[in-house]
Amino acid sequence: MSQLSHIKNIEKAQQEIERKMPLMQSAKMRQRYHFMAPTGWINDPNGLIFFRGQYHFFYQFNPYDANWGAMHWGHAVSDDLVSWEHLPIALAPSESYDNHERGGCFSGSAIEHDGKLYLMYTGVSKRGEGFEQTQCIAISEDGVLFEKYEGNPVVTAPEGYDSSNFRDPKVWEHDGEFYFICGTKKDNLAQALLFRSWDLIHWKFVNVLYESRGELGYMWECPDIFPLGDKYVLMFSPMGVHERTTVYLVGDLDYSTGRFHPIATGEIDWGFDYYAPQSFRDDKGRRIIVAWANAWDWMPWFKDWGPTFKEHWCGSFAWPREVRLCADNTLQFIPVEELQKLRCGEMRTENLIVNSGTYYNLEAGDGIAYEAILSINLTESTADRFELWLRCSDTHKAVVHFDLAKSMMWVDRDNADGWSNGVSRSAIRLKDKSTLQIHLLVDQSSVEIFTDDYHTSHSCNIFAGSSQNMNYITVPAGTLYIDSLITWGIGSTSERS
Ligand code: FRU
């Protein structure tokens, strides 16, 4: 009976997708190579997993509107993280525990068990005037059709916790037992709670894995913990820490106490549009993270989700990044190499000198979807500052400033496209460095800038139309020596459905 209403709601949502799909043909702001839902609204990546030889992405999805609403789980598979095939919706709101009209099936994760694919997600249900969040399970034999477990919910908020802030389970296996952490808040401080199970159905609360003492906000969304080298990484998207949207901590996880002990911390991305990253391990042994490339209305700088709602869609994922642990326990986030498959029209310039007051034309593909790697020679350069002007027309440009004297960078999109605004800022570590490498991934509606040996990145959406296709390097004073500049056009991915 219960599975029937789930199937019915999935079918209804599929019809809505079919109805809107033709509109995507004329949508001019669609990304060319970043992952998107077929139509409608997308937010967090969910249930990322390499299962039976394929990458599976699930995601927070509203097929009915280009705005957030009752959450479904969209689903797509890929052989290479580049070309995606959209599959039927995996989860739709249908049960008393997950059918709140401003809730539904919230974020969660996936795990393989006994050859089956398990999804663990947060069900949001009505509770009096408010709502309640509980953890639920859905199981699939074939990795396509999911049946919600009849005993759902499998976990409710422990005694003394706020059940309206108890969400986003991330599940994993260790030494033959299952664990998940989820985000919650207590006394207005964020916590990650740890649970343990032997079968993914019966769960026991273990401990508060880690908590904010105020410095890390009042609620953590989408917490994730994973082993990397000889350490564990805890990452989360904190609410209430100003510009910080994605924080990581490196340390040790003590399974006997269920406590995490950090020794280093950092930021995953400083841009305006990088939130709720989730990690998974693939068959090549890589730890990959994927984030939603947008922001929430409660963030201090938030204006809106961009103009794409006019085209009946909203949102994309940032390009997947491989996480690497460095000797000093900081992390690098490196765009996965699969993008090389889409590279075309390589251009290489060596020993380039950009003099003060000049504008070097950064030629890269069609100037809209491209990749570029610049190696700045810090020893030879006399310029204290330089700028990259991206996606320019005569009237608009996104400006990336590098201040070498102050070891700072910032991305200014106040005049980027007549729509977006804000300046994202961060430090860069230049001490004792002779080279500064900058890696750009630019797509129809976004820029991702990696620098500082992949320790620092800024991901920002800009809704620059196709006539904004010029890109420059400019230096206000002094001379900039660029040892090498390599650019590629990036071809479009084929979206099948
Ligand atoms: C994070 C988040 C999650 C929640 C989901 C709802 O972006 O707010 O905490 O599960 O989005 O769509």
Coordinates of C-alpha atoms and ligand atoms in Angstrom, one line a residue:
M1 CA 0.0 0.0 0.0
S2 CA 2.6 2.5 1.1
Q3 CA 4.9 1.7 -1.9
L4 CA 1.9 2.4 -4.2
S5 CA 1.6 6.0 -3.2
H6 CA 5.4 6.4 -3.5
I7 CA 5.3 5.0 -7.1
K8 CA 2.3 7.2 -7.9
N9 CA 4.1 10.3 -6.7
I10 CA 7.3 9.4 -8.6
E11 CA 5.2 8.9 -11.8
K12 CA 3.5 12.3 -11.3
A13 CA 6.8 14.0 -10.9
Q14 CA 8.3 12.2 -13.9
Q15 CA 5.4 13.6 -16.0
E16 CA 6.2 17.1 -14.8
I17 CA 9.8 16.6 -15.9
E18 CA 8.7 15.4 -19.4
R19 CA 6.4 18.4 -19.7
K20 CA 9.2 20.9 -18.9
M21 CA 12.1 19.1 -20.7
P22 CA 11.4 20.8 -24.1
L23 CA 11.8 24.2 -22.4
M24 CA 15.4 23.4 -21.6
Q25 CA 16.3 23.5 -25.3
S26 CA 15.9 27.2 -25.3
A27 CA 17.4 27.8 -21.8
K28 CA 20.4 30.0 -22.5
M29 CA 22.0 30.0 -19.0
R30 CA 22.2 26.2 -18.7
Q31 CA 25.7 25.0 -17.7
R32 CA 27.7 23.2 -20.4
Y33 CA 29.6 20.7 -18.3
H34 CA 28.5 21.1 -14.7
F35 CA 25.9 18.6 -13.4
M36 CA 22.3 19.9 -13.3
A37 CA 18.9 18.4 -12.8
P38 CA 17.0 17.8 -16.0
T39 CA 14.6 20.7 -15.1
G40 CA 13.4 22.4 -12.0
W41 CA 15.3 23.0 -8.7
I42 CA 18.4 21.2 -7.4
N43 CA 20.2 21.7 -4.1
D44 CA 22.4 19.3 -2.1
P45 CA 24.2 16.3 -3.6
N46 CA 22.8 13.2 -1.8
G47 CA 23.8 9.5 -1.8
L48 CA 27.0 9.9 -3.9
I49 CA 28.3 6.4 -4.4
F50 CA 30.3 4.3 -6.9
F51 CA 27.9 1.3 -7.2
R52 CA 28.1 -1.7 -9.6
G53 CA 30.7 0.0 -11.8
Q54 CA 28.9 3.4 -12.1
Y55 CA 28.9 6.7 -10.4
H56 CA 25.5 7.5 -8.9
F57 CA 24.5 11.1 -8.0
F58 CA 21.3 11.6 -6.1
Y59 CA 20.2 15.2 -5.3
Q60 CA 17.7 17.4 -3.5
F61 CA 15.2 18.0 -6.3
N62 CA 11.9 19.9 -6.8
P63 CA 10.6 18.9 -10.2
Y64 CA 7.5 21.2 -9.9
D65 CA 9.2 24.5 -9.6
A66 CA 12.6 26.3 -10.1
N67 CA 12.4 27.0 -6.4
W68 CA 12.8 25.0 -3.3
G69 CA 9.7 23.1 -2.2
A70 CA 8.8 19.5 -1.2
M71 CA 12.0 17.7 -1.7
H72 CA 12.4 14.6 -4.0
W73 CA 15.6 12.7 -4.6
G74 CA 16.7 13.1 -8.3
H75 CA 19.0 10.4 -9.6
A76 CA 21.6 10.1 -12.4
V77 CA 24.4 7.7 -13.3
S78 CA 27.7 8.1 -15.1
D79 CA 30.6 6.0 -16.2
D80 CA 33.1 8.9 -16.0
L81 CA 31.7 11.8 -13.9
V82 CA 31.4 13.7 -17.3
S83 CA 28.4 12.4 -19.2
W84 CA 25.3 11.7 -17.1
E85 CA 22.1 9.7 -17.7
H86 CA 19.1 10.9 -15.8
L87 CA 17.2 8.0 -14.1
P88 CA 13.7 8.0 -12.6
I89 CA 13.3 9.9 -9.4
A90 CA 14.5 7.7 -6.5
L91 CA 12.5 9.2 -3.6
A92 CA 9.3 11.3 -3.6
P93 CA 7.4 12.5 -0.5
S94 CA 4.6 10.0 0.1
E95 CA 4.4 8.9 3.8
S96 CA 3.3 10.5 7.0
Y97 CA 7.0 10.7 8.0
D98 CA 8.2 12.5 4.9
N99 CA 5.3 14.3 3.3
H100 CA 5.6 17.8 4.7
E101 CA 4.9 20.3 1.8
R102 CA 7.9 22.4 2.9
G103 CA 10.1 19.4 3.6
G104 CA 9.7 16.0 2.1
C105 CA 12.7 13.8 1.6
F106 CA 15.7 15.8 2.9
S107 CA 19.4 15.2 2.4
G108 CA 21.2 11.9 3.2
S109 CA 23.6 9.3 1.9
A110 CA 23.9 5.9 0.3
I111 CA 25.7 2.6 1.2
E112 CA 25.9 -0.8 -0.4
H113 CA 24.9 -3.7 1.9
D114 CA 24.3 -7.4 0.9
G115 CA 24.5 -6.3 -2.8
K116 CA 21.6 -3.9 -2.3
L117 CA 21.7 -0.1 -2.4
Y118 CA 20.5 1.6 0.8
L119 CA 19.6 5.2 1.0
M120 CA 19.4 6.9 4.4
Y121 CA 17.6 10.3 4.4
T122 CA 15.8 12.7 6.6
G123 CA 12.0 12.5 6.5
V124 CA 10.3 15.8 7.3
S125 CA 6.7 15.5 8.6
K126 CA 4.1 17.7 10.2
R127 CA 4.2 18.1 13.9
G128 CA 1.5 20.4 15.3
E129 CA 2.1 23.8 13.8
G130 CA 5.8 22.9 13.1
F131 CA 7.6 19.9 11.7
E132 CA 9.7 17.0 12.8
Q133 CA 12.9 15.5 11.2
T134 CA 13.6 11.8 11.5
Q135 CA 16.0 9.4 9.8
C136 CA 14.6 6.9 7.2
I137 CA 15.8 4.1 5.0
A138 CA 14.9 3.1 1.4
I139 CA 16.3 0.0 -0.3
S140 CA 16.9 -1.0 -3.9
E141 CA 17.8 -4.3 -5.5
D142 CA 18.7 -2.8 -8.8
G143 CA 20.0 0.7 -7.9
V144 CA 17.0 2.3 -9.7
L145 CA 13.7 1.5 -7.9
F146 CA 13.7 2.3 -4.2
E147 CA 11.3 0.9 -1.6
K148 CA 10.9 2.8 1.6
Y149 CA 11.5 0.6 4.6
E150 CA 8.1 -0.3 6.2
G151 CA 9.5 0.4 9.7
N152 CA 10.5 4.0 9.0
P153 CA 11.5 6.2 10.6
V154 CA 14.5 4.2 11.9
V155 CA 15.9 7.0 14.2
T156 CA 14.2 9.8 16.0
A157 CA 16.0 12.7 17.8
P158 CA 17.5 11.5 21.1
E159 CA 16.0 12.8 24.4
G160 CA 16.6 16.5 24.9
Y161 CA 17.3 17.3 21.2
D162 CA 15.4 19.6 19.0
S163 CA 13.6 17.3 16.5
S164 CA 13.1 20.1 14.0
N165 CA 16.9 20.4 13.6
F166 CA 18.0 16.8 13.3
R167 CA 19.0 16.0 9.7
D168 CA 21.3 14.9 6.9
P169 CA 22.6 11.4 7.9
K170 CA 26.0 10.4 6.4
V171 CA 26.4 6.6 6.7
W172 CA 29.6 4.5 6.5
E173 CA 30.9 1.1 7.5
H174 CA 33.8 0.4 9.8
D175 CA 35.0 -3.0 11.0
G176 CA 31.8 -4.7 10.1
E177 CA 29.5 -2.1 11.8
F178 CA 27.5 0.8 10.4
Y179 CA 27.7 4.3 11.6
F180 CA 26.1 7.6 10.7
I181 CA 26.5 11.2 11.8
C182 CA 23.9 13.9 11.4
G183 CA 23.6 17.6 12.2
T184 CA 21.7 19.0 15.1
K185 CA 21.7 21.8 17.6
K186 CA 21.5 22.0 21.4
D187 CA 21.4 25.2 23.5
N188 CA 21.8 27.1 20.2
L189 CA 25.1 25.4 19.4
A190 CA 25.8 23.0 16.5
Q191 CA 26.6 19.3 17.1
A192 CA 27.2 16.2 15.0
L193 CA 25.7 13.1 16.6
L194 CA 27.1 9.6 16.1
F195 CA 24.9 6.5 15.8
R196 CA 25.9 2.8 15.4
S197 CA 24.1 -0.3 13.9
W198 CA 24.8 -3.8 12.8
D199 CA 22.1 -3.9 10.1
L200 CA 21.3 -0.3 9.0
I201 CA 17.8 -0.6 10.6
H202 CA 18.4 -0.8 14.4
W203 CA 20.5 2.2 15.6
K204 CA 22.0 3.2 18.9
F205 CA 23.1 6.7 19.8
V206 CA 26.8 6.6 20.6
N207 CA 27.9 10.1 21.4
V208 CA 28.2 13.7 20.4
L209 CA 31.0 13.3 17.8
Y210 CA 32.0 16.9 17.9
E211 CA 30.3 20.3 18.7
S212 CA 30.6 24.0 18.2
R213 CA 31.4 26.1 21.2
G214 CA 30.1 29.1 19.4
E215 CA 33.0 29.5 17.0
L216 CA 31.5 27.0 14.5
G217 CA 27.9 28.1 14.5
Y218 CA 24.5 27.1 15.8
M219 CA 23.6 24.3 13.4
W220 CA 25.6 22.1 11.0
E221 CA 24.0 21.0 7.7
C222 CA 25.3 17.9 5.8
P223 CA 28.1 16.8 8.2
D224 CA 30.4 14.2 6.7
I225 CA 33.3 12.3 8.2
F226 CA 35.7 10.1 6.3
P227 CA 39.2 8.5 6.6
L228 CA 42.0 10.1 4.6
G229 CA 45.6 8.8 5.0
D230 CA 46.1 8.1 8.7
K231 CA 43.5 10.8 9.7
Y232 CA 39.8 11.4 9.7
V233 CA 38.3 14.5 8.1
L234 CA 35.1 16.0 9.5
M235 CA 33.4 18.6 7.2
F236 CA 30.1 20.4 7.5
S237 CA 28.2 23.4 6.3
P238 CA 27.8 25.6 9.4
M239 CA 24.9 28.0 9.9
G240 CA 25.8 31.2 11.8
V241 CA 29.5 31.7 10.9
H242 CA 29.3 34.6 8.5
E243 CA 31.1 34.0 5.2
R244 CA 32.2 30.5 6.1
T245 CA 30.0 28.0 4.2
T246 CA 32.1 24.9 4.2
V247 CA 34.5 24.0 7.0
Y248 CA 36.8 21.0 7.4
L249 CA 38.6 19.7 10.5
V250 CA 41.4 17.1 10.3
G251 CA 42.0 14.8 13.3
D252 CA 41.4 11.4 14.8
L253 CA 38.2 9.5 15.4
D254 CA 38.1 7.4 18.5
Y255 CA 35.6 4.7 17.8
S256 CA 35.7 3.5 21.5
T257 CA 34.3 6.8 22.7
G258 CA 32.6 8.1 19.6
R259 CA 34.6 11.4 19.8
F260 CA 36.5 13.3 17.1
H261 CA 39.7 15.1 18.1
P262 CA 40.8 17.8 15.6
I263 CA 44.3 19.0 15.1
A264 CA 43.9 21.2 12.0
T265 CA 41.1 23.2 10.4
G266 CA 40.4 25.0 7.1
E267 CA 37.9 26.2 4.6
I268 CA 36.9 24.1 1.6
D269 CA 35.8 27.1 -0.5
W270 CA 35.5 30.8 0.0
G271 CA 33.1 31.6 -2.8
F272 CA 29.5 32.6 -2.6
D273 CA 28.2 29.4 -4.2
Y274 CA 29.7 26.3 -2.6
Y275 CA 27.6 24.5 -0.1
A276 CA 26.7 21.1 1.4
P277 CA 29.6 19.1 -0.1
Q278 CA 29.3 15.3 0.3
S279 CA 32.1 12.9 -0.1
F280 CA 32.4 9.4 -1.5
R281 CA 35.2 7.0 -2.4
D282 CA 35.4 5.7 -5.9
D283 CA 36.9 2.5 -7.5
K284 CA 40.2 4.3 -8.1
G285 CA 40.5 4.9 -4.3
R286 CA 39.9 8.7 -4.6
R287 CA 38.0 10.6 -2.0
I288 CA 35.8 12.9 -4.1
I289 CA 33.6 15.7 -2.9
V290 CA 30.7 17.3 -4.7
A291 CA 28.9 20.5 -3.6
W292 CA 25.8 22.4 -4.5
A293 CA 26.8 25.6 -6.4
N294 CA 24.5 28.1 -4.7
A295 CA 23.6 29.7 -1.4
W296 CA 20.8 29.9 1.1
D297 CA 18.6 32.9 1.9
W298 CA 19.8 32.9 5.5
M299 CA 23.4 33.7 4.4
P300 CA 24.5 37.3 5.1
W301 CA 25.3 38.2 1.5
F302 CA 22.3 36.4 -0.1
K303 CA 20.5 38.3 -2.8
D304 CA 18.6 35.5 -4.7
W305 CA 19.3 32.2 -6.5
G306 CA 19.9 33.9 -9.8
P307 CA 17.8 34.6 -12.9
T308 CA 17.6 31.0 -14.2
F309 CA 14.1 30.5 -12.7
K310 CA 12.9 32.4 -15.8
E311 CA 14.1 29.4 -17.8
H312 CA 12.4 26.9 -15.4
W313 CA 15.5 25.6 -13.7
C314 CA 17.8 26.5 -10.9
G315 CA 21.1 25.2 -9.7
S316 CA 24.0 23.0 -10.5
F317 CA 26.8 21.1 -8.8
A318 CA 30.4 22.4 -8.5
W319 CA 32.9 20.3 -10.5
P320 CA 33.9 17.3 -8.4
R321 CA 37.1 17.6 -6.4
E322 CA 39.6 15.0 -5.1
V323 CA 40.6 15.6 -1.5
R324 CA 44.2 15.1 -0.6
L325 CA 45.8 15.2 2.8
C326 CA 49.1 17.2 3.1
A327 CA 52.0 16.6 5.5
D328 CA 50.9 19.7 7.6
N329 CA 47.4 18.1 8.0
T330 CA 45.7 20.7 5.7
L331 CA 43.7 19.6 2.7
Q332 CA 44.0 20.1 -1.0
F333 CA 40.9 20.1 -3.2
I334 CA 41.8 19.3 -6.8
P335 CA 39.3 19.2 -9.7
V336 CA 39.0 15.6 -10.9
E337 CA 41.0 14.9 -14.0
E338 CA 38.0 13.6 -16.0
L339 CA 37.5 17.2 -17.2
Q340 CA 40.5 16.5 -19.5
K341 CA 38.1 14.4 -21.7
L342 CA 36.2 17.6 -22.6
R343 CA 39.3 19.7 -23.3
C344 CA 39.7 21.0 -26.8
G345 CA 41.8 23.6 -28.6
E346 CA 44.8 23.7 -26.3
M347 CA 46.8 27.0 -26.4
R348 CA 50.2 27.4 -24.6
T349 CA 52.2 30.5 -24.0
E350 CA 55.4 30.5 -22.2
N351 CA 57.5 33.3 -20.6
L352 CA 54.7 35.8 -20.9
I353 CA 55.3 39.4 -19.6
V354 CA 52.3 41.6 -18.8
N355 CA 53.3 45.2 -18.3
S356 CA 51.5 47.8 -16.2
G357 CA 48.5 49.4 -17.8
T358 CA 48.2 46.7 -20.5
Y359 CA 45.4 44.2 -21.0
Y360 CA 46.5 40.7 -22.0
N361 CA 43.8 38.9 -23.9
L362 CA 43.4 35.5 -22.3
E363 CA 42.3 33.4 -25.2
A364 CA 40.6 30.2 -24.0
G365 CA 38.1 28.2 -26.1
D366 CA 35.1 30.4 -27.0
G367 CA 35.8 32.5 -23.8
I368 CA 32.6 31.1 -22.1
A369 CA 33.3 27.4 -21.2
Y370 CA 37.0 27.0 -20.7
E371 CA 39.8 25.9 -18.4
A372 CA 43.1 27.8 -17.8
I373 CA 46.2 27.2 -15.8
L374 CA 48.5 30.2 -15.1
S375 CA 51.9 29.8 -13.4
I376 CA 52.9 33.2 -12.0
N377 CA 56.6 33.7 -11.4
L378 CA 56.7 35.5 -8.0
T379 CA 60.5 36.0 -8.0
E380 CA 60.6 37.8 -11.3
S381 CA 57.3 39.7 -11.0
T382 CA 57.6 43.3 -9.7
A383 CA 53.8 43.8 -9.7
D384 CA 52.2 43.8 -6.2
R385 CA 48.8 43.3 -7.6
F386 CA 47.1 41.9 -10.7
E387 CA 43.6 41.2 -11.9
L388 CA 41.9 38.6 -14.0
W389 CA 38.9 40.0 -15.8
L390 CA 36.6 37.2 -16.6
R391 CA 33.6 36.9 -18.9
C392 CA 33.7 40.5 -20.0
S393 CA 31.7 42.6 -22.3
D394 CA 32.1 46.4 -22.8
T395 CA 30.0 47.0 -19.7
H396 CA 30.4 43.9 -17.4
K397 CA 33.1 41.8 -16.0
A398 CA 33.8 39.5 -13.0
V399 CA 37.1 40.6 -11.4
V400 CA 39.5 38.3 -9.6
H401 CA 42.1 40.4 -7.7
F402 CA 45.4 39.0 -6.4
D403 CA 47.2 41.2 -3.9
L404 CA 50.7 39.7 -3.6
A405 CA 51.9 42.2 -1.1
K406 CA 49.1 41.5 1.3
S407 CA 48.7 37.7 0.4
M408 CA 45.0 38.2 -0.3
M409 CA 42.6 37.4 -3.2
W410 CA 39.1 38.4 -3.8
V411 CA 36.4 37.9 -6.4
D412 CA 34.2 40.8 -7.2
R413 CA 31.0 40.2 -9.0
D414 CA 29.3 43.5 -8.3
N415 CA 29.5 44.4 -12.0
A416 CA 29.6 40.8 -13.3
D417 CA 26.3 40.4 -15.1
G418 CA 23.8 43.1 -14.1
W419 CA 22.4 40.6 -11.6
S420 CA 24.9 39.1 -9.1
N421 CA 26.7 41.0 -6.5
G422 CA 29.2 40.7 -3.6
V423 CA 32.9 40.3 -3.1
S424 CA 34.3 37.0 -1.7
R425 CA 37.7 37.4 0.1
S426 CA 40.3 35.1 1.4
A427 CA 44.0 34.9 2.3
I428 CA 46.5 33.0 0.1
R429 CA 49.7 31.5 1.5
L430 CA 52.6 33.1 -0.4
K431 CA 55.4 32.9 2.2
D432 CA 58.5 31.3 0.7
K433 CA 56.7 30.6 -2.6
S434 CA 58.3 31.2 -5.9
T435 CA 55.3 30.3 -8.0
L436 CA 51.6 31.0 -7.7
Q437 CA 49.5 28.7 -9.8
I438 CA 45.9 29.7 -10.7
H439 CA 43.5 27.1 -12.2
L440 CA 40.2 28.4 -13.6
L441 CA 37.1 26.4 -14.5
V442 CA 34.7 28.7 -16.2
D443 CA 31.3 27.6 -17.5
Q444 CA 28.2 29.3 -18.9
S445 CA 27.0 30.5 -15.5
S446 CA 29.9 29.9 -13.0
V447 CA 33.5 30.5 -12.3
E448 CA 35.7 28.3 -10.0
I449 CA 39.1 29.6 -9.1
F450 CA 41.7 27.3 -7.5
T451 CA 45.0 28.6 -6.2
D452 CA 47.5 28.3 -3.4
D453 CA 48.4 24.7 -4.4
Y454 CA 44.6 23.8 -4.3
H455 CA 44.3 25.0 -0.7
T456 CA 42.2 27.9 -1.6
S457 CA 39.2 28.2 -4.0
H458 CA 36.4 30.6 -4.7
S459 CA 33.3 29.3 -6.5
C460 CA 30.8 31.9 -7.7
N461 CA 27.9 31.9 -10.0
I462 CA 27.8 34.6 -12.6
F463 CA 25.0 34.8 -15.1
A464 CA 27.0 36.3 -17.9
G465 CA 25.3 35.9 -21.3
S466 CA 27.2 34.4 -24.2
S467 CA 28.2 37.9 -25.5
Q468 CA 30.4 38.2 -22.4
N469 CA 33.2 36.1 -23.9
M470 CA 36.3 38.2 -23.4
N471 CA 38.9 37.5 -20.7
Y472 CA 41.9 39.5 -19.7
I473 CA 44.9 39.7 -17.4
T474 CA 45.8 43.2 -16.3
V475 CA 48.4 44.7 -14.0
P476 CA 47.9 48.2 -12.4
A477 CA 51.6 48.8 -11.7
G478 CA 54.9 46.9 -12.2
T479 CA 55.4 43.8 -14.4
L480 CA 53.8 40.3 -14.1
Y481 CA 55.9 37.4 -15.3
I482 CA 53.9 34.3 -16.2
D483 CA 56.1 31.3 -16.7
S484 CA 53.3 29.5 -18.5
L485 CA 49.7 30.0 -19.5
I486 CA 47.7 27.0 -20.8
T487 CA 44.1 27.2 -21.9
W488 CA 41.5 24.8 -23.3
G489 CA 38.0 25.1 -24.5
I490 CA 35.6 22.7 -22.7
G491 CA 33.1 20.9 -24.8
S492 CA 29.5 20.3 -23.6
T493 CA 28.6 17.1 -21.9
S494 CA 25.9 15.0 -23.5
E495 CA 22.9 14.8 -21.1
R496 CA 20.9 11.7 -21.8
S497 CA 17.5 11.0 -20.3
Ligands
FRU1 C1 21.3 22.0 3.1 C2 19.9 21.6 3.5 C3 19.9 20.4 4.3 C4 18.5 19.8 4.1 C5 18.3 20.2 2.6 C6 16.9 20.5 2.3 O1 21.4 22.7 2.0 O2 19.3 22.7 4.1 O3 20.2 20.6 5.7 O4 18.4 18.4 4.3 O5 19.1 21.3 2.4 O6 16.7 20.6 0.9

